[in-house]
Coordinates of C-alpha atoms and ligand atoms in Angstrom, one line a residue:
M146 CA -3.5 -12.9 -38.1
T147 CA -7.3 -12.7 -38.2
L148 CA -9.1 -13.9 -35.1
T149 CA -12.7 -14.2 -33.9
G150 CA -14.1 -13.4 -30.5
V151 CA -16.7 -15.8 -29.0
T152 CA -19.3 -15.4 -26.3
K153 CA -19.2 -18.0 -23.5
A154 CA -22.0 -18.7 -21.1
T155 CA -21.1 -18.5 -17.4
K156 CA -22.7 -18.3 -13.9
P157 CA -22.1 -15.8 -11.1
Y158 CA -19.7 -16.6 -8.3
E159 CA -20.5 -15.3 -4.9
G160 CA -18.1 -13.0 -3.1
Q161 CA -16.4 -11.2 -6.0
K162 CA -16.4 -8.0 -4.0
P163 CA -13.2 -6.0 -4.2
G164 CA -11.8 -5.2 -0.7
T165 CA -9.5 -2.4 0.5
S166 CA -7.4 -3.0 -2.6
G167 CA -9.0 -5.2 -5.3
L168 CA -10.3 -8.8 -5.3
R169 CA -8.0 -11.1 -3.2
K170 CA -8.6 -14.8 -2.9
A171 CA -6.7 -18.0 -2.7
V172 CA -5.1 -19.0 -6.0
K173 CA -7.4 -22.1 -6.0
V174 CA -10.4 -19.8 -6.0
F175 CA -9.2 -17.9 -9.1
Q176 CA -8.4 -21.2 -10.8
Q177 CA -12.1 -22.4 -10.7
E178 CA -13.8 -22.6 -14.0
N179 CA -14.6 -19.1 -15.3
Y180 CA -13.8 -17.4 -11.9
T181 CA -11.1 -15.2 -13.3
E182 CA -12.9 -14.7 -16.6
N183 CA -16.1 -13.5 -14.8
F184 CA -14.2 -10.9 -12.8
V185 CA -12.2 -9.6 -15.8
Q186 CA -15.4 -9.3 -17.8
C187 CA -17.0 -7.3 -15.0
I188 CA -14.1 -5.0 -14.9
L189 CA -14.3 -4.4 -18.6
S190 CA -18.1 -4.1 -18.7
A191 CA -18.0 -1.6 -15.8
M192 CA -15.9 0.7 -18.1
E193 CA -19.0 1.0 -20.3
G194 CA -18.5 3.6 -23.1
A195 CA -14.9 4.0 -22.3
L196 CA -14.0 0.4 -23.1
H197 CA -14.3 0.3 -26.9
G198 CA -11.1 1.4 -28.6
C199 CA -9.2 2.1 -25.3
T200 CA -5.7 1.3 -24.2
L201 CA -5.1 -0.6 -20.9
V202 CA -2.0 -1.5 -18.9
V203 CA -1.6 -5.0 -17.6
G204 CA 1.0 -6.3 -15.2
G205 CA 1.6 -7.6 -11.7
D206 CA 4.0 -8.7 -9.0
G207 CA 5.1 -12.0 -10.7
R208 CA 3.3 -14.2 -8.2
F209 CA 2.0 -17.7 -9.1
F210 CA -1.0 -17.6 -11.6
G211 CA 0.1 -14.2 -12.8
K212 CA 1.0 -15.4 -16.3
E213 CA -2.1 -17.4 -16.7
A214 CA -4.2 -14.4 -15.7
V215 CA -2.3 -12.2 -18.2
A216 CA -3.1 -14.6 -21.0
I217 CA -6.8 -14.6 -20.1
I218 CA -6.9 -10.8 -19.9
I219 CA -5.2 -10.4 -23.3
K220 CA -7.7 -12.8 -24.9
M221 CA -10.7 -11.1 -23.2
C222 CA -9.6 -7.6 -24.0
A223 CA -9.2 -8.6 -27.6
A224 CA -12.8 -9.8 -27.8
N225 CA -14.2 -6.9 -25.8
G226 CA -13.1 -4.2 -28.3
V227 CA -10.0 -2.9 -26.5
R228 CA -7.7 -1.3 -29.0
K229 CA -4.3 -1.8 -27.3
L230 CA -2.6 -3.3 -24.3
L231 CA 0.6 -2.3 -22.7
V232 CA 1.8 -5.4 -20.9
G233 CA 4.9 -5.7 -18.7
Q234 CA 7.5 -8.2 -19.9
N235 CA 6.7 -11.6 -18.5
G236 CA 3.7 -9.9 -16.9
I237 CA 5.9 -8.0 -14.4
L238 CA 5.1 -4.5 -13.4
S239 CA 5.2 -3.1 -9.9
T240 CA 2.0 -1.5 -8.7
P241 CA 3.6 2.0 -8.6
C242 CA 4.9 1.3 -12.1
V243 CA 1.4 0.5 -13.4
S244 CA 0.3 3.8 -12.1
C245 CA 3.2 5.6 -13.7
I246 CA 2.6 4.0 -17.1
I247 CA -1.2 4.7 -17.0
R248 CA -0.4 8.3 -16.4
K249 CA 2.5 8.7 -18.8
Y250 CA 0.7 7.2 -21.8
K251 CA -2.7 8.5 -20.7
T252 CA -4.4 5.1 -20.9
A253 CA -8.0 4.4 -19.8
G254 CA -6.7 2.4 -16.9
G255 CA -4.9 -0.8 -16.0
I256 CA -5.3 -4.2 -14.4
V257 CA -2.9 -5.1 -11.7
L258 CA -2.3 -8.7 -10.8
T259 CA -1.3 -8.9 -7.2
A260 CA -2.3 -9.8 -3.7
S261 CA 0.3 -7.3 -2.5
H262 CA 1.9 -8.5 0.8
N263 CA -0.1 -11.7 1.0
P264 CA 1.9 -14.9 0.4
G265 CA 2.1 -16.4 -3.1
G266 CA 2.2 -19.9 -4.6
P267 CA -0.3 -22.6 -5.5
N268 CA -1.7 -22.7 -2.0
A269 CA -1.5 -19.0 -1.2
D270 CA -3.2 -15.9 -2.6
F271 CA -3.8 -14.1 -5.9
G272 CA -5.5 -10.8 -6.6
I273 CA -6.9 -8.6 -9.4
K274 CA -7.2 -4.9 -9.0
F275 CA -8.5 -2.3 -11.5
N276 CA -6.9 1.1 -11.7
I277 CA -8.7 4.0 -13.4
S278 CA -7.3 6.6 -15.8
N279 CA -5.7 8.8 -13.1
G280 CA -3.5 5.8 -12.4
G281 CA -5.1 5.1 -9.0
P282 CA -7.1 2.2 -7.6
A283 CA -10.7 2.3 -8.7
P284 CA -12.9 4.3 -6.2
D285 CA -15.8 2.7 -4.4
G286 CA -18.3 3.7 -7.0
V287 CA -16.5 1.7 -9.7
T288 CA -15.7 -1.3 -7.5
N289 CA -19.3 -1.4 -6.4
K290 CA -20.4 -1.5 -10.0
I291 CA -17.9 -4.3 -10.7
Y292 CA -19.3 -6.3 -7.8
G293 CA -22.9 -5.6 -8.9
L294 CA -22.1 -7.0 -12.4
S295 CA -20.5 -10.0 -10.9
Q296 CA -23.7 -11.0 -9.2
S297 CA -25.7 -11.3 -12.4
I298 CA -23.1 -12.1 -15.1
S299 CA -24.3 -14.7 -17.6
E300 CA -21.7 -14.5 -20.4
Y301 CA -18.2 -13.2 -21.2
K302 CA -16.3 -12.5 -24.4
I303 CA -13.0 -14.1 -25.2
C304 CA -10.8 -14.7 -28.2
P305 CA -9.6 -18.3 -27.4
D306 CA -7.2 -18.7 -30.3
L307 CA -5.1 -15.6 -29.7
Q308 CA -1.6 -16.4 -28.7
C309 CA 0.8 -13.8 -27.4
D310 CA 4.4 -14.3 -26.3
I311 CA 4.8 -11.9 -23.3
S312 CA 8.5 -12.7 -22.8
K313 CA 9.8 -10.5 -25.6
I314 CA 9.7 -6.7 -25.6
G315 CA 8.0 -5.5 -28.8
T316 CA 4.7 -5.0 -30.5
Q317 CA 2.4 -7.8 -31.7
E318 CA -0.5 -6.9 -34.1
Y319 CA -3.7 -8.8 -34.5
V320 CA -7.0 -8.4 -36.3
V321 CA -10.0 -9.5 -34.1
D322 CA -13.4 -9.6 -35.6
G323 CA -12.1 -7.3 -38.4
N324 CA -10.7 -4.7 -35.9
P325 CA -7.0 -4.0 -35.2
F326 CA -5.7 -5.1 -31.7
T327 CA -2.2 -4.4 -30.5
V328 CA -0.3 -5.9 -27.6
E329 CA 2.9 -4.0 -26.8
I330 CA 5.2 -5.8 -24.4
V331 CA 7.0 -3.1 -22.5
D332 CA 10.2 -3.1 -20.4
S333 CA 9.0 -3.6 -16.8
V334 CA 11.2 -0.9 -15.3
K335 CA 12.2 1.7 -17.9
D336 CA 9.4 4.3 -17.6
Y337 CA 9.5 4.1 -13.8
V338 CA 13.2 4.6 -13.6
E339 CA 13.2 7.5 -16.0
Y340 CA 10.5 9.1 -13.8
M341 CA 12.4 8.6 -10.6
K342 CA 15.4 10.3 -12.2
E343 CA 13.2 13.4 -12.9
I344 CA 11.8 13.4 -9.3
F345 CA 15.1 13.0 -7.4
D346 CA 18.7 14.2 -7.7
F347 CA 20.4 10.9 -8.5
G348 CA 23.8 12.6 -8.4
A349 CA 23.2 13.7 -4.8
I350 CA 22.1 10.2 -3.8
K351 CA 25.1 8.7 -5.5
D352 CA 27.4 11.1 -3.5
L353 CA 25.6 9.9 -0.3
L354 CA 26.2 6.2 -1.0
H355 CA 29.8 6.6 -2.1
G356 CA 30.9 9.4 0.2
A357 CA 31.6 12.9 -1.0
G358 CA 32.6 16.3 0.4
G359 CA 34.3 14.8 3.4
Q360 CA 31.2 12.7 4.3
P361 CA 31.8 8.9 4.7
P362 CA 29.9 6.6 2.4
L363 CA 26.5 5.4 3.6
K364 CA 26.2 1.6 3.5
V365 CA 22.7 0.6 2.7
L366 CA 20.9 -2.8 2.6
I367 CA 17.8 -3.1 0.4
N368 CA 15.7 -6.2 0.7
S369 CA 13.2 -6.9 -2.1
M370 CA 11.8 -9.9 -0.3
H371 CA 11.7 -11.8 -3.7
G372 CA 8.9 -9.5 -4.8
V373 CA 8.5 -7.4 -7.9
T374 CA 10.9 -4.6 -6.8
G375 CA 13.9 -6.8 -7.6
P376 CA 14.4 -5.7 -11.2
Y377 CA 13.8 -2.0 -10.2
V378 CA 16.3 -2.2 -7.4
R379 CA 18.8 -3.7 -9.7
R380 CA 18.4 -1.0 -12.3
I381 CA 18.2 1.9 -9.8
F382 CA 20.6 0.9 -7.0
L383 CA 23.1 -1.2 -8.8
E384 CA 23.2 0.3 -12.3
E385 CA 22.2 3.9 -11.8
L386 CA 23.5 4.6 -8.3
G387 CA 26.5 2.2 -8.5
A388 CA 25.8 0.5 -5.2
S389 CA 27.6 -2.8 -4.7
E390 CA 26.0 -6.2 -5.0
D391 CA 26.2 -6.8 -1.3
C392 CA 23.8 -3.8 -0.7
V393 CA 20.9 -5.6 -2.2
V394 CA 19.3 -9.0 -1.3
N395 CA 16.4 -11.1 -2.5
I396 CA 16.1 -9.2 -5.8
V397 CA 15.1 -12.2 -7.9
P398 CA 11.2 -12.2 -8.0
L399 CA 9.9 -15.6 -7.1
E400 CA 6.3 -16.9 -7.7
D401 CA 6.0 -17.8 -4.0
F402 CA 8.3 -15.1 -2.6
G403 CA 10.5 -17.9 -1.3
G404 CA 7.6 -19.2 0.8
H405 CA 7.5 -16.0 3.0
H406 CA 5.1 -13.2 3.6
P407 CA 6.4 -10.5 1.3
D408 CA 5.4 -7.8 3.9
P409 CA 8.0 -5.3 5.1
N410 CA 7.4 -5.1 8.8
L411 CA 9.4 -6.1 11.9
T412 CA 8.0 -9.6 11.9
Y413 CA 8.1 -10.7 8.3
A414 CA 11.2 -8.7 7.4
A415 CA 13.1 -10.0 10.4
D416 CA 16.2 -10.9 8.3
L417 CA 16.6 -7.2 7.4
V418 CA 16.1 -6.2 11.0
N419 CA 18.7 -8.8 12.1
A420 CA 21.2 -7.8 9.4
L421 CA 20.9 -4.1 10.5
K422 CA 21.2 -4.9 14.2
A423 CA 24.7 -6.1 13.5
G424 CA 25.6 -2.5 12.9
D425 CA 27.4 -2.6 9.6
Y426 CA 24.7 -0.7 7.7
G427 CA 23.5 2.8 8.2
F428 CA 20.3 2.4 6.3
G429 CA 18.0 -0.5 5.6
A430 CA 14.8 -0.9 3.6
A431 CA 12.4 -3.6 2.5
F432 CA 9.4 -3.7 0.1
D433 CA 6.3 -5.8 -0.2
G434 CA 5.4 -8.2 -3.1
D435 CA 4.1 -5.5 -5.5
G436 CA 6.4 -2.7 -4.4
D437 CA 4.0 -0.2 -3.0
R438 CA 5.0 -0.7 0.7
N439 CA 8.3 0.1 2.4
M440 CA 9.9 -0.2 5.7
I441 CA 12.8 2.2 6.7
L442 CA 15.4 1.3 9.3
G443 CA 18.4 3.2 10.5
H444 CA 21.7 2.1 12.0
K445 CA 21.4 -0.9 14.3
A446 CA 17.8 -1.4 13.1
F447 CA 16.4 1.9 14.5
F448 CA 12.8 1.6 13.4
V449 CA 11.0 4.4 11.7
T450 CA 7.2 4.1 12.1
P451 CA 5.5 4.7 8.7
S452 CA 3.4 7.4 10.4
D453 CA 6.7 9.2 11.3
S454 CA 8.3 8.4 8.0
V455 CA 5.8 10.3 5.9
A456 CA 5.9 13.2 8.4
V457 CA 9.7 13.5 8.1
I458 CA 9.4 13.4 4.3
A459 CA 6.7 16.1 4.4
D460 CA 8.9 18.2 6.6
N461 CA 11.9 18.0 4.3
T462 CA 10.5 18.5 0.9
D463 CA 13.3 21.1 0.2
C464 CA 15.6 18.1 -0.3
I465 CA 13.6 16.8 -3.3
P466 CA 13.6 18.5 -6.7
Y467 CA 10.0 17.4 -7.6
F468 CA 8.6 19.4 -4.6
K469 CA 11.0 22.3 -5.1
K470 CA 9.5 22.6 -8.6
N471 CA 5.8 21.8 -7.8
G472 CA 5.5 23.0 -4.2
V473 CA 3.5 21.2 -1.5
K474 CA -0.2 21.7 -1.8
G475 CA -1.6 19.6 1.1
L476 CA -0.8 16.5 3.2
A477 CA -2.9 13.5 4.2
R478 CA -3.0 10.3 6.1
S479 CA -5.5 7.4 6.6
M480 CA -7.5 7.6 9.7
P481 CA -5.7 5.0 11.8
T482 CA -2.3 6.4 10.9
G483 CA -0.4 8.3 13.6
C484 CA -1.0 12.0 13.5
S485 CA 2.6 13.3 13.2
I486 CA 1.9 14.6 9.7
D487 CA -0.9 16.8 11.0
R488 CA 1.6 18.8 13.0
V489 CA 3.8 19.3 9.9
A490 CA 0.8 20.5 8.0
A491 CA -0.1 22.9 10.8
K492 CA 3.5 24.4 10.8
K493 CA 3.6 24.6 7.0
N494 CA 0.2 26.1 6.9
V495 CA -1.2 23.6 4.4
E496 CA -4.4 21.6 4.4
V497 CA -4.3 18.1 6.0
F498 CA -6.9 15.4 5.3
E499 CA -7.9 12.3 7.2
V500 CA -9.3 9.6 4.9
P501 CA -10.5 6.0 5.4
T502 CA -8.0 3.2 5.1
G503 CA -7.0 2.5 1.5
W504 CA -4.9 4.5 -1.0
K505 CA -8.0 4.9 -3.3
Y506 CA -9.2 7.7 -1.0
F507 CA -6.2 10.0 -1.8
G508 CA -6.7 10.0 -5.5
N509 CA -9.5 12.7 -5.8
L510 CA -7.6 15.1 -3.5
M511 CA -4.5 14.7 -5.7
D512 CA -6.4 15.1 -8.9
A513 CA -7.9 18.3 -7.5
G514 CA -4.5 19.7 -6.7
R515 CA -5.0 19.7 -3.0
L516 CA -2.7 16.9 -1.9
S517 CA 1.0 16.4 -2.5
I518 CA 2.3 13.9 0.2
C519 CA 0.4 11.2 2.1
G520 CA 0.9 8.0 4.0
E521 CA -0.7 5.1 5.8
E522 CA 0.6 3.4 9.0
S523 CA 0.6 0.2 7.0
F524 CA 4.0 1.0 5.5
G525 CA 2.5 3.0 2.7
T526 CA 4.2 6.3 1.7
G527 CA 3.7 8.3 -1.5
S528 CA 3.0 11.5 -3.3
D529 CA 1.1 12.9 -6.2
H530 CA 3.8 11.9 -8.6
I531 CA 1.6 8.8 -9.2
R532 CA -1.7 7.6 -7.7
E533 CA -0.4 4.6 -5.7
K534 CA 1.9 4.4 -2.7
D535 CA 5.4 3.8 -3.8
G536 CA 8.1 1.9 -1.9
I537 CA 11.1 2.8 -3.9
W538 CA 10.1 6.4 -4.1
A539 CA 10.0 6.5 -0.2
V540 CA 13.5 5.1 0.0
L541 CA 14.8 7.6 -2.6
A542 CA 13.1 10.4 -0.6
W543 CA 14.8 9.3 2.6
L544 CA 18.2 9.0 0.9
S545 CA 17.7 12.5 -0.5
I546 CA 17.0 13.9 2.9
L547 CA 20.0 12.1 4.5
G548 CA 22.2 13.4 1.7
V549 CA 21.1 17.0 1.7
K550 CA 20.7 17.4 5.5
K551 CA 23.9 15.4 6.1
T552 CA 22.2 13.4 8.9
T553 CA 21.3 9.9 9.9
V554 CA 17.9 8.2 10.1
E555 CA 18.0 8.3 13.9
K556 CA 19.1 11.9 14.1
A557 CA 16.5 12.9 11.6
L558 CA 13.8 11.4 13.8
H559 CA 15.1 12.9 17.0
N560 CA 15.3 16.2 15.3
H561 CA 11.7 15.8 14.2
W562 CA 10.5 15.0 17.7
Q563 CA 12.3 17.9 19.1
T564 CA 10.4 20.2 16.8
Y565 CA 7.0 18.6 16.9
G566 CA 6.8 16.3 19.9
R567 CA 6.4 12.5 19.4
N568 CA 3.3 10.6 18.4
F569 CA 3.9 7.1 19.8
F570 CA 2.1 4.6 17.7
T571 CA 1.6 0.8 17.5
R572 CA -0.6 -1.6 15.7
Y573 CA -1.6 -5.1 16.8
D574 CA -2.8 -7.5 14.1
Y575 CA -4.8 -10.6 14.9
E576 CA -4.7 -12.5 11.7
N577 CA -7.1 -15.1 10.4
C578 CA -9.5 -15.2 13.3
E579 CA -13.0 -16.7 13.0
A580 CA -15.2 -14.1 11.4
D581 CA -18.4 -14.3 13.5
P582 CA -17.0 -13.4 16.9
C583 CA -15.0 -10.6 15.3
N584 CA -18.0 -9.2 13.6
A585 CA -19.9 -9.4 17.0
M586 CA -17.0 -7.6 18.7
M587 CA -17.1 -4.8 16.1
A588 CA -20.9 -4.5 16.5
E589 CA -20.5 -4.1 20.2
L590 CA -17.7 -1.5 19.7
D591 CA -19.9 0.3 17.2
A592 CA -22.7 0.4 19.8
L593 CA -20.4 2.3 22.1
S594 CA -20.5 5.2 19.7
N595 CA -24.2 5.6 20.6
D596 CA -23.7 5.1 24.3
P597 CA -23.7 8.5 26.1
S598 CA -22.3 6.9 29.3
M599 CA -19.0 6.5 27.4
I600 CA -18.3 10.2 27.3
G601 CA -16.2 11.3 30.2
K602 CA -15.7 7.8 31.3
E603 CA -12.3 7.1 33.0
L604 CA -10.4 4.1 31.8
S605 CA -7.4 3.0 33.8
H606 CA -4.6 0.5 33.8
G607 CA -1.8 0.6 36.4
S608 CA -1.1 4.2 37.2
K609 CA -2.4 5.5 33.8
T610 CA -5.9 6.9 33.5
Y611 CA -7.5 8.1 30.2
K612 CA -10.7 10.0 29.9
V613 CA -12.9 9.2 26.9
A614 CA -13.7 12.4 24.9
K615 CA -15.5 10.8 22.0
V616 CA -16.4 7.5 20.4
D617 CA -17.4 7.1 16.8
N618 CA -17.3 4.9 13.8
F619 CA -15.3 6.9 11.3
E620 CA -17.2 8.3 8.4
Y621 CA -15.7 10.2 5.5
K622 CA -17.2 12.5 2.9
D623 CA -14.9 13.0 0.0
P624 CA -14.5 16.8 -0.3
I625 CA -14.2 16.6 -4.1
D626 CA -17.1 14.3 -5.2
G627 CA -19.1 14.1 -2.0
A628 CA -19.0 10.3 -1.9
V629 CA -19.6 9.0 1.7
A630 CA -17.7 6.0 3.2
K631 CA -19.3 4.8 6.4
K632 CA -18.2 2.6 9.3
Q633 CA -14.5 2.8 8.5
G634 CA -13.4 1.9 12.0
V635 CA -14.4 2.5 15.6
R636 CA -12.4 5.3 17.3
I637 CA -12.1 5.9 21.0
L638 CA -10.7 9.4 21.4
M639 CA -9.2 10.4 24.7
S640 CA -9.2 13.8 26.3
D641 CA -5.4 14.1 26.0
G642 CA -5.4 13.3 22.3
S643 CA -4.6 9.6 22.6
R644 CA -6.5 7.3 20.4
V645 CA -7.6 3.7 20.2
V646 CA -9.0 2.4 16.8
F647 CA -10.5 -0.9 15.9
R648 CA -11.2 -2.1 12.4
L649 CA -11.4 -5.3 10.5
S650 CA -9.0 -5.8 7.6
G651 CA -10.5 -5.6 4.1
T652 CA -7.6 -7.3 2.3
G653 CA -7.6 -10.8 3.9
S654 CA -8.6 -13.6 1.6
S655 CA -10.5 -15.6 4.3
G656 CA -11.6 -15.3 8.0
A657 CA -11.2 -12.0 9.8
T658 CA -8.2 -10.0 10.7
V659 CA -8.6 -7.6 13.6
R660 CA -6.4 -4.5 13.6
L661 CA -6.0 -2.5 16.8
Y662 CA -4.3 0.9 16.5
I663 CA -3.0 2.8 19.5
E664 CA -1.5 6.2 19.6
S665 CA -0.5 8.8 22.2
Y666 CA 1.2 12.1 21.9
E667 CA 4.1 13.3 24.1
S668 CA 5.7 16.7 24.2
D669 CA 8.1 16.0 27.1
P670 CA 11.5 15.6 25.5
S671 CA 12.6 13.1 28.2
T672 CA 10.1 10.6 26.7
Y673 CA 11.2 10.8 23.1
A674 CA 13.8 8.0 23.2
K675 CA 11.5 5.7 25.1
D676 CA 10.3 2.4 23.6
A677 CA 6.9 2.8 22.0
Q678 CA 5.6 -0.6 23.3
E679 CA 6.5 0.4 26.9
M680 CA 4.9 3.8 26.5
L681 CA 1.7 2.4 25.0
K682 CA 1.2 -0.7 27.1
P683 CA -1.4 0.7 29.5
L684 CA -3.6 2.0 26.6
V685 CA -3.2 -1.3 24.7
E686 CA -4.4 -3.2 27.9
I687 CA -7.3 -0.8 28.3
A688 CA -8.3 -1.4 24.6
L689 CA -8.1 -5.1 25.0
Q690 CA -10.2 -5.1 28.1
L691 CA -12.8 -2.8 26.7
S692 CA -13.3 -4.8 23.5
K693 CA -12.9 -8.2 25.2
L694 CA -10.7 -9.0 22.2
R695 CA -8.8 -11.8 23.8
E696 CA -12.1 -13.5 24.9
R697 CA -13.7 -12.9 21.5
T698 CA -10.8 -14.1 19.3
G699 CA -9.3 -16.7 21.6
R700 CA -6.0 -15.1 21.0
Q701 CA -3.8 -14.1 23.9
E702 CA -1.2 -12.4 21.7
P703 CA -1.4 -10.7 18.3
T704 CA 0.1 -12.2 15.2
V705 CA 2.1 -9.1 14.3
I706 CA 3.0 -6.1 16.3
T707 CA 4.2 -3.0 14.5
Ligands
G1P877 C1 -4.2 -2.9 4.5 C2 -3.8 -1.7 5.2 C3 -4.2 -0.5 4.4 C4 -3.7 -0.6 3.0 C5 -4.1 -1.9 2.4 C6 -3.5 -2.1 1.0 O1 -5.6 -2.9 4.4 O2 -4.2 -1.6 6.5 O3 -3.7 0.7 5.0 O4 -4.1 0.5 2.2 O5 -3.7 -3.0 3.2 O6 -2.1 -2.2 1.1 P1 -6.6 -3.7 5.5 O7 -6.1 -5.2 5.4 O8 -6.3 -3.1 6.8 O9 -8.0 -3.5 5.0
ZN878 ZN1 1.4 -3.9 -1.8

């Protein structure tokens, strides 16, 4: 079929600035005339010389407006000189799977259609994220370029007559302006599942689930929250590992995630928590909309903080064939993440990195061969097997550990604390506040970093007193390319190693979301079993008073506590 690309005139839209993880806005914003087209053109134009003749991956979490966006992207790539697209069947690819496919087929990058854990549907959110050829989210240099282009865009290229059926696996060939253009519709899960089978010992996990060598079977409950992981869970847990149907729930992806927040935390995955509390399951897990986040629970809903989860995985790499083969080069966490993994790095004598919030900051370190395992407190866990965090990978890692070490989730954690001490951690989220007072609060907190009277100051609540050792607004210089990221969150560091961190979310689609992170370290074994909220209460209160957060936001309670 011979087709022609056309150039259409357009005008810039304000605010097409990618946040922590791509451009996220209300669906209605993306549906405005040329809004999506503008942003896609800026992504393609930012590729400059690498665009012509390249191959790109396209897919997303199946949320509302995803199929429309895929159709636009196909038509625009055709007119912009792209040679080939690998598109997930029905537009479905989890974020980790996009990363996997980009790397496996060595494509120039990929476009991920997701707003991650934000709700979906006509009145909720959509998102577009660009990943580069290493499979990871575009770094700041690229997203800044995309944003710059969006401010002056005057035209875009599209091939309006191109029709492509994305529901059938197979290859469709076109000729656009005399050049060949191929769209290959790929199985949404195949490449990813094959890769997981290389990384993990599926036989050992199967033994764990079914019982072997005198061990009783482990009953698991996996909740896909109607996000994109459904088909992956079906293939891996039901078909490959032979788990029974009652071990998986919400595995049919829905465009609106059933009307819920597809965010695996104690608030939004409350049904998983309640199901585990009943005591019938020994292990529970949930994933977010696009499959990069995970929450791990043990028997009776014993909660594993994501900061501890990645530390336990890093401490038990001998249970995972991928690491036995490749070794562990270094470890990392985002700045607000609890510091448990630092202690593992110290013991194993490997480098540890503290990067700003956002998975894109891990990519360079992995590419340079200096980072193997990393995590974020926001339920992100992953390794250098791809360049995105990976929810299913985290669950398979945990199951590998439980199988090899013949232990339970709770025992694994207690064992970890006995060795390293416990980093108590909590995060308070104040979602969708008014932006101006939050910005003012952050400015005031930022000013504290230049206030010499803060150093040595004693802050008390009840019988607890903390002494301020340092206040700063976190700044990071990438050790590989020297890029500097400034003002990544105000940190108040106490003399006993406890920390308070404030930052504004970069993923919200409107208003401001304040995140308050609190951490303290204990090496007294009698505290290990204590409730984190109880332990951290005085420091939380100190942070709230210091920042006047309640007065500023008008919120007495956070929206979500993790
Ligand atoms: C949040 C998390 C961050 C994560 C990002 C994408 O970003 O805090 O760790 O990388 O989502 O999943 P934030 O909204 O805080 O900018
Ligand atoms: Zn996500």
